[in-house]
PDB file of C-alpha atoms and ligand atoms in Angstrom:
ATOM      1  CA  MET A 570      31.913  38.694 169.093  1.00  0.00           C
ATOM      2  CA  SER A 571      30.821  36.247 171.761  1.00  0.00           C
ATOM      3  CA  LEU A 572      28.634  33.303 172.628  1.00  0.00           C
ATOM      4  CA  ASP A 573      26.792  32.984 175.922  1.00  0.00           C
ATOM      5  CA  LEU A 574      24.847  30.079 177.299  1.00  0.00           C
ATOM      6  CA  HIS A 575      23.110  30.755 180.559  1.00  0.00           C
ATOM      7  CA  ASP A 576      21.662  28.043 182.789  1.00  0.00           C
ATOM      8  CA  VAL A 577      20.855  25.780 179.845  1.00  0.00           C
ATOM      9  CA  THR A 578      19.076  22.475 180.436  1.00  0.00           C
ATOM     10  CA  LEU A 579      18.307  20.121 177.543  1.00  0.00           C
ATOM     11  CA  THR A 580      16.449  16.833 177.782  1.00  0.00           C
ATOM     12  CA  TYR A 581      15.583  14.213 175.174  1.00  0.00           C
ATOM     13  CA  PRO A 582      12.651  11.801 175.277  1.00  0.00           C
ATOM     14  CA  ASP A 583      13.891   8.472 176.677  1.00  0.00           C
ATOM     15  CA  GLY A 584      11.348   5.679 176.984  1.00  0.00           C
ATOM     16  CA  ASP A 585       8.736   6.825 179.466  1.00  0.00           C
ATOM     17  CA  GLY A 586      11.003   9.517 180.869  1.00  0.00           C
ATOM     18  CA  ARG A 587      13.509  12.124 179.780  1.00  0.00           C
ATOM     19  CA  LEU A 588      17.266  11.921 179.497  1.00  0.00           C
ATOM     20  CA  THR A 589      19.100  15.033 180.695  1.00  0.00           C
ATOM     21  CA  ALA A 590      21.786  15.782 178.106  1.00  0.00           C
ATOM     22  CA  LEU A 591      22.703  19.245 179.438  1.00  0.00           C
ATOM     23  CA  ASP A 592      22.215  20.113 183.083  1.00  0.00           C
ATOM     24  CA  ARG A 593      22.168  23.825 183.956  1.00  0.00           C
ATOM     25  CA  VAL A 594      25.088  24.721 181.740  1.00  0.00           C
ATOM     26  CA  THR A 595      26.487  28.237 181.837  1.00  0.00           C
ATOM     27  CA  LEU A 596      29.274  29.101 179.419  1.00  0.00           C
ATOM     28  CA  ASN A 597      30.718  32.357 178.145  1.00  0.00           C
ATOM     29  CA  VAL A 598      32.885  32.173 175.050  1.00  0.00           C
ATOM     30  CA  PRO A 599      34.724  35.417 174.313  1.00  0.00           C
ATOM     31  CA  GLY A 600      35.782  36.365 170.787  1.00  0.00           C
ATOM     32  CA  GLY A 601      39.328  35.839 169.574  1.00  0.00           C
ATOM     33  CA  GLY A 602      39.984  32.773 171.690  1.00  0.00           C
ATOM     34  CA  LEU A 603      39.641  29.038 171.378  1.00  0.00           C
ATOM     35  CA  THR A 604      37.495  27.272 173.974  1.00  0.00           C
ATOM     36  CA  ALA A 605      38.087  23.518 173.909  1.00  0.00           C
ATOM     37  CA  VAL A 606      35.379  21.155 175.155  1.00  0.00           C
ATOM     38  CA  VAL A 607      36.389  17.689 176.292  1.00  0.00           C
ATOM     39  CA  GLY A 608      34.526  14.833 177.924  1.00  0.00           C
ATOM     40  CA  PRO A 609      33.681  11.170 177.508  1.00  0.00           C
ATOM     41  CA  SER A 610      31.442   9.887 174.747  1.00  0.00           C
ATOM     42  CA  GLY A 611      27.802  10.596 175.582  1.00  0.00           C
ATOM     43  CA  SER A 612      28.612  13.375 178.053  1.00  0.00           C
ATOM     44  CA  GLY A 613      26.728  16.024 176.044  1.00  0.00           C
ATOM     45  CA  LYS A 614      29.399  17.721 173.929  1.00  0.00           C
ATOM     46  CA  SER A 615      27.525  17.545 170.628  1.00  0.00           C
ATOM     47  CA  SER A 616      24.295  18.527 172.364  1.00  0.00           C
ATOM     48  CA  LEU A 617      26.083  21.596 173.715  1.00  0.00           C
ATOM     49  CA  LEU A 618      27.104  22.605 170.192  1.00  0.00           C
ATOM     50  CA  ALA A 619      23.635  21.911 168.786  1.00  0.00           C
ATOM     51  CA  VAL A 620      22.063  24.191 171.403  1.00  0.00           C
ATOM     52  CA  ALA A 621      24.754  26.852 170.890  1.00  0.00           C
ATOM     53  CA  ALA A 622      24.050  26.693 167.137  1.00  0.00           C
ATOM     54  CA  THR A 623      20.304  27.157 167.853  1.00  0.00           C
ATOM     55  CA  LEU A 624      19.649  23.892 166.011  1.00  0.00           C
ATOM     56  CA  ILE A 625      17.951  22.546 169.156  1.00  0.00           C
ATOM     57  CA  ALA A 626      16.012  24.722 171.597  1.00  0.00           C
ATOM     58  CA  PRO A 627      16.841  23.979 175.244  1.00  0.00           C
ATOM     59  CA  ASP A 628      14.116  23.131 177.765  1.00  0.00           C
ATOM     60  CA  ARG A 629      15.238  26.134 179.749  1.00  0.00           C
ATOM     61  CA  GLY A 630      17.998  28.694 179.812  1.00  0.00           C
ATOM     62  CA  THR A 631      19.195  31.191 177.241  1.00  0.00           C
ATOM     63  CA  VAL A 632      21.535  31.260 174.270  1.00  0.00           C
ATOM     64  CA  VAL A 633      22.928  34.647 173.253  1.00  0.00           C
ATOM     65  CA  ILE A 634      24.741  34.864 169.921  1.00  0.00           C
ATOM     66  CA  ASP A 635      26.895  37.928 169.408  1.00  0.00           C
ATOM     67  CA  GLY A 636      24.618  39.892 171.721  1.00  0.00           C
ATOM     68  CA  THR A 637      21.345  38.589 170.273  1.00  0.00           C
ATOM     69  CA  GLU A 638      19.144  36.708 172.716  1.00  0.00           C
ATOM     70  CA  THR A 639      17.646  33.801 170.747  1.00  0.00           C
ATOM     71  CA  THR A 640      14.851  32.749 173.101  1.00  0.00           C
ATOM     72  CA  GLY A 641      11.449  33.157 171.443  1.00  0.00           C
ATOM     73  CA  MET A 642      12.796  33.715 167.939  1.00  0.00           C
ATOM     74  CA  THR A 643      10.877  32.035 165.133  1.00  0.00           C
ATOM     75  CA  ARG A 644      12.361  29.252 163.012  1.00  0.00           C
ATOM     76  CA  GLY A 645      12.872  31.695 160.141  1.00  0.00           C
ATOM     77  CA  GLU A 646      14.571  34.242 162.363  1.00  0.00           C
ATOM     78  CA  LEU A 647      16.897  31.567 163.728  1.00  0.00           C
ATOM     79  CA  THR A 648      17.791  30.385 160.219  1.00  0.00           C
ATOM     80  CA  GLY A 649      18.694  33.959 159.281  1.00  0.00           C
ATOM     81  CA  LEU A 650      20.719  34.454 162.450  1.00  0.00           C
ATOM     82  CA  ARG A 651      22.642  31.218 161.827  1.00  0.00           C
ATOM     83  CA  ARG A 652      23.416  32.256 158.260  1.00  0.00           C
ATOM     84  CA  ARG A 653      24.756  35.621 159.350  1.00  0.00           C
ATOM     85  CA  LYS A 654      26.457  34.761 162.615  1.00  0.00           C
ATOM     86  CA  VAL A 655      27.218  31.066 163.078  1.00  0.00           C
ATOM     87  CA  GLY A 656      29.733  28.802 161.360  1.00  0.00           C
ATOM     88  CA  ILE A 657      29.257  25.103 162.000  1.00  0.00           C
ATOM     89  CA  VAL A 658      31.831  22.393 161.307  1.00  0.00           C
ATOM     90  CA  PHE A 659      30.611  18.921 162.093  1.00  0.00           C
ATOM     91  CA  GLN A 660      32.600  15.705 162.106  1.00  0.00           C
ATOM     92  CA  GLN A 661      31.602  14.698 158.608  1.00  0.00           C
ATOM     93  CA  ALA A 662      32.251  17.288 155.930  1.00  0.00           C
ATOM     94  CA  ASN A 663      28.861  16.779 154.200  1.00  0.00           C
ATOM     95  CA  LEU A 664      30.038  18.367 150.975  1.00  0.00           C
ATOM     96  CA  ILE A 665      27.788  18.276 147.931  1.00  0.00           C
ATOM     97  CA  PRO A 666      29.289  15.671 145.534  1.00  0.00           C
ATOM     98  CA  SER A 667      28.448  17.561 142.323  1.00  0.00           C
ATOM     99  CA  LEU A 668      29.989  20.895 143.370  1.00  0.00           C
ATOM    100  CA  THR A 669      33.620  22.010 143.177  1.00  0.00           C
ATOM    101  CA  ALA A 670      35.394  23.211 146.318  1.00  0.00           C
ATOM    102  CA  ALA A 671      34.820  26.857 145.302  1.00  0.00           C
ATOM    103  CA  GLU A 672      31.140  26.217 144.575  1.00  0.00           C
ATOM    104  CA  GLN A 673      30.589  24.601 148.003  1.00  0.00           C
ATOM    105  CA  LEU A 674      31.555  27.979 149.471  1.00  0.00           C
ATOM    106  CA  GLN A 675      29.748  30.157 146.933  1.00  0.00           C
ATOM    107  CA  VAL A 676      26.437  28.439 147.677  1.00  0.00           C
ATOM    108  CA  MET A 677      26.635  29.762 151.244  1.00  0.00           C
ATOM    109  CA  ALA A 678      27.021  33.357 150.081  1.00  0.00           C
ATOM    110  CA  ARG A 679      24.152  33.010 147.647  1.00  0.00           C
ATOM    111  CA  LEU A 680      21.915  31.859 150.494  1.00  0.00           C
ATOM    112  CA  ASP A 681      22.921  35.072 152.229  1.00  0.00           C
ATOM    113  CA  GLY A 682      21.976  37.168 149.181  1.00  0.00           C
ATOM    114  CA  ARG A 683      25.479  38.269 148.200  1.00  0.00           C
ATOM    115  CA  SER A 684      26.567  39.020 144.647  1.00  0.00           C
ATOM    116  CA  PRO A 685      27.983  36.052 142.676  1.00  0.00           C
ATOM    117  CA  ALA A 686      31.206  37.954 141.851  1.00  0.00           C
ATOM    118  CA  GLY A 687      31.777  38.910 145.490  1.00  0.00           C
ATOM    119  CA  ALA A 688      31.083  35.350 146.535  1.00  0.00           C
ATOM    120  CA  ARG A 689      33.615  33.988 144.072  1.00  0.00           C
ATOM    121  CA  THR A 690      36.326  36.358 145.315  1.00  0.00           C
ATOM    122  CA  ARG A 691      35.617  35.524 148.925  1.00  0.00           C
ATOM    123  CA  ALA A 692      35.557  31.772 148.230  1.00  0.00           C
ATOM    124  CA  MET A 693      38.962  31.969 146.567  1.00  0.00           C
ATOM    125  CA  GLU A 694      40.396  33.976 149.475  1.00  0.00           C
ATOM    126  CA  LEU A 695      39.218  31.409 151.987  1.00  0.00           C
ATOM    127  CA  LEU A 696      40.413  28.432 149.946  1.00  0.00           C
ATOM    128  CA  GLU A 697      43.777  30.158 149.793  1.00  0.00           C
ATOM    129  CA  ALA A 698      43.683  30.655 153.580  1.00  0.00           C
ATOM    130  CA  VAL A 699      43.126  26.936 154.130  1.00  0.00           C
ATOM    131  CA  GLY A 700      45.844  26.027 151.638  1.00  0.00           C
ATOM    132  CA  LEU A 701      43.541  24.843 148.862  1.00  0.00           C
ATOM    133  CA  ALA A 702      43.897  27.565 146.215  1.00  0.00           C
ATOM    134  CA  GLY A 703      45.108  24.925 143.768  1.00  0.00           C
ATOM    135  CA  GLN A 704      42.145  22.624 144.456  1.00  0.00           C
ATOM    136  CA  ALA A 705      39.316  25.144 143.969  1.00  0.00           C
ATOM    137  CA  ALA A 706      37.987  23.396 140.857  1.00  0.00           C
ATOM    138  CA  ARG A 707      38.045  19.890 142.359  1.00  0.00           C
ATOM    139  CA  ARG A 708      34.966  18.009 143.456  1.00  0.00           C
ATOM    140  CA  PRO A 709      34.912  16.131 146.803  1.00  0.00           C
ATOM    141  CA  HIS A 710      35.867  12.755 145.288  1.00  0.00           C
ATOM    142  CA  GLY A 711      39.054  14.371 143.960  1.00  0.00           C
ATOM    143  CA  LEU A 712      40.094  15.632 147.413  1.00  0.00           C
ATOM    144  CA  SER A 713      41.717  13.804 150.330  1.00  0.00           C
ATOM    145  CA  GLY A 714      39.943  13.518 153.698  1.00  0.00           C
ATOM    146  CA  GLY A 715      42.059  16.337 155.100  1.00  0.00           C
ATOM    147  CA  GLN A 716      41.343  18.557 152.123  1.00  0.00           C
ATOM    148  CA  ARG A 717      37.595  17.899 152.409  1.00  0.00           C
ATOM    149  CA  GLN A 718      37.679  18.871 156.064  1.00  0.00           C
ATOM    150  CA  ARG A 719      39.523  22.085 155.159  1.00  0.00           C
ATOM    151  CA  VAL A 720      36.835  22.898 152.567  1.00  0.00           C
ATOM    152  CA  ASN A 721      34.309  22.253 155.326  1.00  0.00           C
ATOM    153  CA  ILE A 722      36.048  24.797 157.572  1.00  0.00           C
ATOM    154  CA  ALA A 723      36.397  27.367 154.793  1.00  0.00           C
ATOM    155  CA  ARG A 724      32.691  26.973 154.039  1.00  0.00           C
ATOM    156  CA  ALA A 725      31.808  27.617 157.683  1.00  0.00           C
ATOM    157  CA  LEU A 726      33.771  30.881 157.485  1.00  0.00           C
ATOM    158  CA  MET A 727      32.167  32.075 154.263  1.00  0.00           C
ATOM    159  CA  ASN A 728      29.746  34.482 155.918  1.00  0.00           C
ATOM    160  CA  ASP A 729      32.240  35.741 158.522  1.00  0.00           C
ATOM    161  CA  PRO A 730      30.609  34.110 161.524  1.00  0.00           C
ATOM    162  CA  ALA A 731      30.850  35.701 164.954  1.00  0.00           C
ATOM    163  CA  VAL A 732      30.573  32.226 166.454  1.00  0.00           C
ATOM    164  CA  LEU A 733      32.386  29.156 165.141  1.00  0.00           C
ATOM    165  CA  LEU A 734      31.312  25.737 166.431  1.00  0.00           C
ATOM    166  CA  VAL A 735      33.537  22.797 165.605  1.00  0.00           C
ATOM    167  CA  ASP A 736      32.772  19.175 166.546  1.00  0.00           C
ATOM    168  CA  GLU A 737      35.724  16.750 166.467  1.00  0.00           C
ATOM    169  CA  PRO A 738      37.000  17.972 163.095  1.00  0.00           C
ATOM    170  CA  THR A 739      40.040  15.705 163.028  1.00  0.00           C
ATOM    171  CA  SER A 740      38.547  12.331 163.908  1.00  0.00           C
ATOM    172  CA  ALA A 741      38.862  11.162 160.289  1.00  0.00           C
ATOM    173  CA  LEU A 742      42.386  12.532 159.850  1.00  0.00           C
ATOM    174  CA  ASP A 743      45.856  11.308 160.677  1.00  0.00           C
ATOM    175  CA  HIS A 744      47.831  13.109 163.358  1.00  0.00           C
ATOM    176  CA  GLU A 745      49.722  15.487 161.089  1.00  0.00           C
ATOM    177  CA  ARG A 746      46.664  16.560 159.073  1.00  0.00           C
ATOM    178  CA  GLY A 747      44.663  16.866 162.274  1.00  0.00           C
ATOM    179  CA  ALA A 748      47.267  19.192 163.757  1.00  0.00           C
ATOM    180  CA  ALA A 749      47.198  21.333 160.611  1.00  0.00           C
ATOM    181  CA  VAL A 750      43.399  21.652 160.834  1.00  0.00           C
ATOM    182  CA  ILE A 751      43.605  22.740 164.487  1.00  0.00           C
ATOM    183  CA  GLU A 752      46.305  25.269 163.641  1.00  0.00           C
ATOM    184  CA  LEU A 753      44.090  26.639 160.918  1.00  0.00           C
ATOM    185  CA  ILE A 754      41.092  27.006 163.252  1.00  0.00           C
ATOM    186  CA  THR A 755      43.227  28.646 165.944  1.00  0.00           C
ATOM    187  CA  GLY A 756      44.782  31.120 163.515  1.00  0.00           C
ATOM    188  CA  LEU A 757      41.456  32.112 161.980  1.00  0.00           C
ATOM    189  CA  THR A 758      39.917  32.522 165.438  1.00  0.00           C
ATOM    190  CA  ARG A 759      42.657  34.910 166.563  1.00  0.00           C
ATOM    191  CA  ARG A 760      42.773  36.902 163.323  1.00  0.00           C
ATOM    192  CA  ARG A 761      39.028  37.289 162.943  1.00  0.00           C
ATOM    193  CA  GLY A 762      38.084  37.561 166.603  1.00  0.00           C
ATOM    194  CA  THR A 763      35.651  34.658 166.308  1.00  0.00           C
ATOM    195  CA  ALA A 764      34.149  33.094 169.429  1.00  0.00           C
ATOM    196  CA  THR A 765      35.200  29.513 168.758  1.00  0.00           C
ATOM    197  CA  VAL A 766      34.182  26.311 170.517  1.00  0.00           C
ATOM    198  CA  LEU A 767      36.155  23.200 169.610  1.00  0.00           C
ATOM    199  CA  VAL A 768      34.967  19.800 170.755  1.00  0.00           C
ATOM    200  CA  THR A 769      37.882  17.406 170.693  1.00  0.00           C
ATOM    201  CA  HIS A 770      38.824  13.988 172.022  1.00  0.00           C
ATOM    202  CA  ASP A 771      42.476  14.591 171.229  1.00  0.00           C
ATOM    203  CA  ARG A 772      44.537  15.836 174.178  1.00  0.00           C
ATOM    204  CA  ALA A 773      47.214  17.078 171.765  1.00  0.00           C
ATOM    205  CA  HIS A 774      44.836  19.810 170.612  1.00  0.00           C
ATOM    206  CA  LEU A 775      44.415  21.273 174.064  1.00  0.00           C
ATOM    207  CA  ALA A 776      47.760  23.059 173.903  1.00  0.00           C
ATOM    208  CA  ALA A 777      46.239  25.403 171.313  1.00  0.00           C
ATOM    209  CA  ALA A 778      43.225  26.222 173.488  1.00  0.00           C
ATOM    210  CA  ASP A 779      42.815  29.387 175.547  1.00  0.00           C
ATOM    211  CA  ARG A 780      40.367  27.614 177.826  1.00  0.00           C
ATOM    212  CA  ILE A 781      39.370  24.028 178.450  1.00  0.00           C
ATOM    213  CA  VAL A 782      35.886  23.050 179.549  1.00  0.00           C
ATOM    214  CA  GLN A 783      35.154  19.534 180.764  1.00  0.00           C
ATOM    215  CA  VAL A 784      31.725  18.018 180.283  1.00  0.00           C
ATOM    216  CA  HIS A 785      30.543  15.161 182.455  1.00  0.00           C
ATOM    217  CA  ASP A 786      26.992  13.801 182.423  1.00  0.00           C
ATOM    218  CA  GLY A 787      25.749  17.046 180.902  1.00  0.00           C
ATOM    219  CA  ARG A 788      27.463  19.258 183.456  1.00  0.00           C
ATOM    220  CA  LEU A 789      30.410  21.542 182.959  1.00  0.00           C
ATOM    221  CA  ARG A 790      32.961  20.374 185.457  1.00  0.00           C
ATOM    222  CA  HIS A 791      35.598  23.011 185.519  1.00  0.00           C
ATOM    223  CA  THR A 792      37.538  25.363 183.400  1.00  0.00           C
ATOM    224  CA  ALA A 793      41.293  25.379 183.491  1.00  0.00           C
ATOM    225  CA  ALA A 794      44.070  27.023 181.551  1.00  0.00           C
ATOM    226  CA  PRO A 795      46.070  24.526 179.486  1.00  0.00           C
TER     227      PRO A 795
HETATM  228  N1  ADP B1357      18.592  13.034 169.347  1.00  0.00           N
HETATM  229  C1  ADP B1357      18.743  12.395 170.521  1.00  0.00           C
HETATM  230  N2  ADP B1357      17.699  11.764 171.102  1.00  0.00           N
HETATM  231  C2  ADP B1357      17.830  11.128 172.285  1.00  0.00           C
HETATM  232  N3  ADP B1357      18.977  11.082 172.988  1.00  0.00           N
HETATM  233  C3  ADP B1357      20.051  11.707 172.462  1.00  0.00           C
HETATM  234  C4  ADP B1357      19.990  12.397 171.203  1.00  0.00           C
HETATM  235  N4  ADP B1357      21.213  12.912 170.941  1.00  0.00           N
HETATM  236  C5  ADP B1357      22.003  12.578 171.974  1.00  0.00           C
HETATM  237  N5  ADP B1357      21.315  11.854 172.894  1.00  0.00           N
HETATM  238  C6  ADP B1357      21.834  11.360 174.182  1.00  0.00           C
HETATM  239  O1  ADP B1357      22.253  12.497 174.931  1.00  0.00           O
HETATM  240  C7  ADP B1357      23.476  12.220 175.609  1.00  0.00           C
HETATM  241  C8  ADP B1357      24.545  13.188 175.127  1.00  0.00           C
HETATM  242  O2  ADP B1357      24.847  12.913 173.780  1.00  0.00           O
HETATM  243  P1  ADP B1357      25.859  13.783 172.907  1.00  0.00           P
HETATM  244  O3  ADP B1357      25.544  15.224 173.096  1.00  0.00           O
HETATM  245  O4  ADP B1357      25.843  13.256 171.530  1.00  0.00           O
HETATM  246  O5  ADP B1357      27.259  13.451 173.634  1.00  0.00           O
HETATM  247  P2  ADP B1357      28.760  13.505 173.092  1.00  0.00           P
HETATM  248  O6  ADP B1357      28.801  14.389 171.898  1.00  0.00           O
HETATM  249  O7  ADP B1357      29.542  14.008 174.255  1.00  0.00           O
HETATM  250  O8  ADP B1357      29.147  12.090 172.756  1.00  0.00           O
HETATM  251  C9  ADP B1357      23.799  10.764 175.318  1.00  0.00           C
HETATM  252  O9  ADP B1357      23.288   9.990 176.369  1.00  0.00           O
HETATM  253  C10 ADP B1357      23.057  10.481 174.035  1.00  0.00           C
HETATM  254  O10 ADP B1357      22.723   9.122 173.935  1.00  0.00           O
HETATM  255 MG1   MG B1358      29.543  14.055 169.927  1.00  0.00          MG
END
């Protein structure tokens, strides 16, 4: 499992011109390790994840997900690839208010055409893994912020992604809950061999990372061991 970005440039329309959000970015994320991405606000971290997730097509350069080159794929093909291969955890959990924690996960499997019974079993396993076995029947309003974020992570893992993309997952959590979420992501990455990218503003999380990538004005500055 791996994620590769090669010579990726992304621009956005900006008045009469274009704003360069990613400037010739090359990044290889091997499976089984945590790659942390740090950088000031507006440096391009979320854009990097959006391109890696194939949610935005870059102006140039290539994105290769678990060996599949995504350039030239149709919208439908990309949606299928994301469902099978990519887990995405954004800052806000975006859970569906009317669904229980277990159902939030089961919906993902149904989209992927799995059997309802298999989906239920898998959902319960993952909720157990994130320490929420006892909360499976609760709806989002009955969960704490930390618990919602853990449901969010479990949901991203529902279809066994090769690539896990996580954008500042602890910004709404206190220090202790944030640390628990990072520990969870690190453990799952190592056990499942996932190619994981973690965007974080919290220096305390970098100790868990196998590699640290700094983003500055859309450029990757350097990569250092923690
Ligand atoms: N959809 C968009 N349209 C135009 N400009 C954008 C858009 N998204 C982000 N930007 C700009 O691109 C740059 C990088 O943003 P972003 O990737 O969100 O950075 P970060 O996540 O590091 O804060 C910023 O200058 C931001 O204002
Ligand atoms: Mg961001």
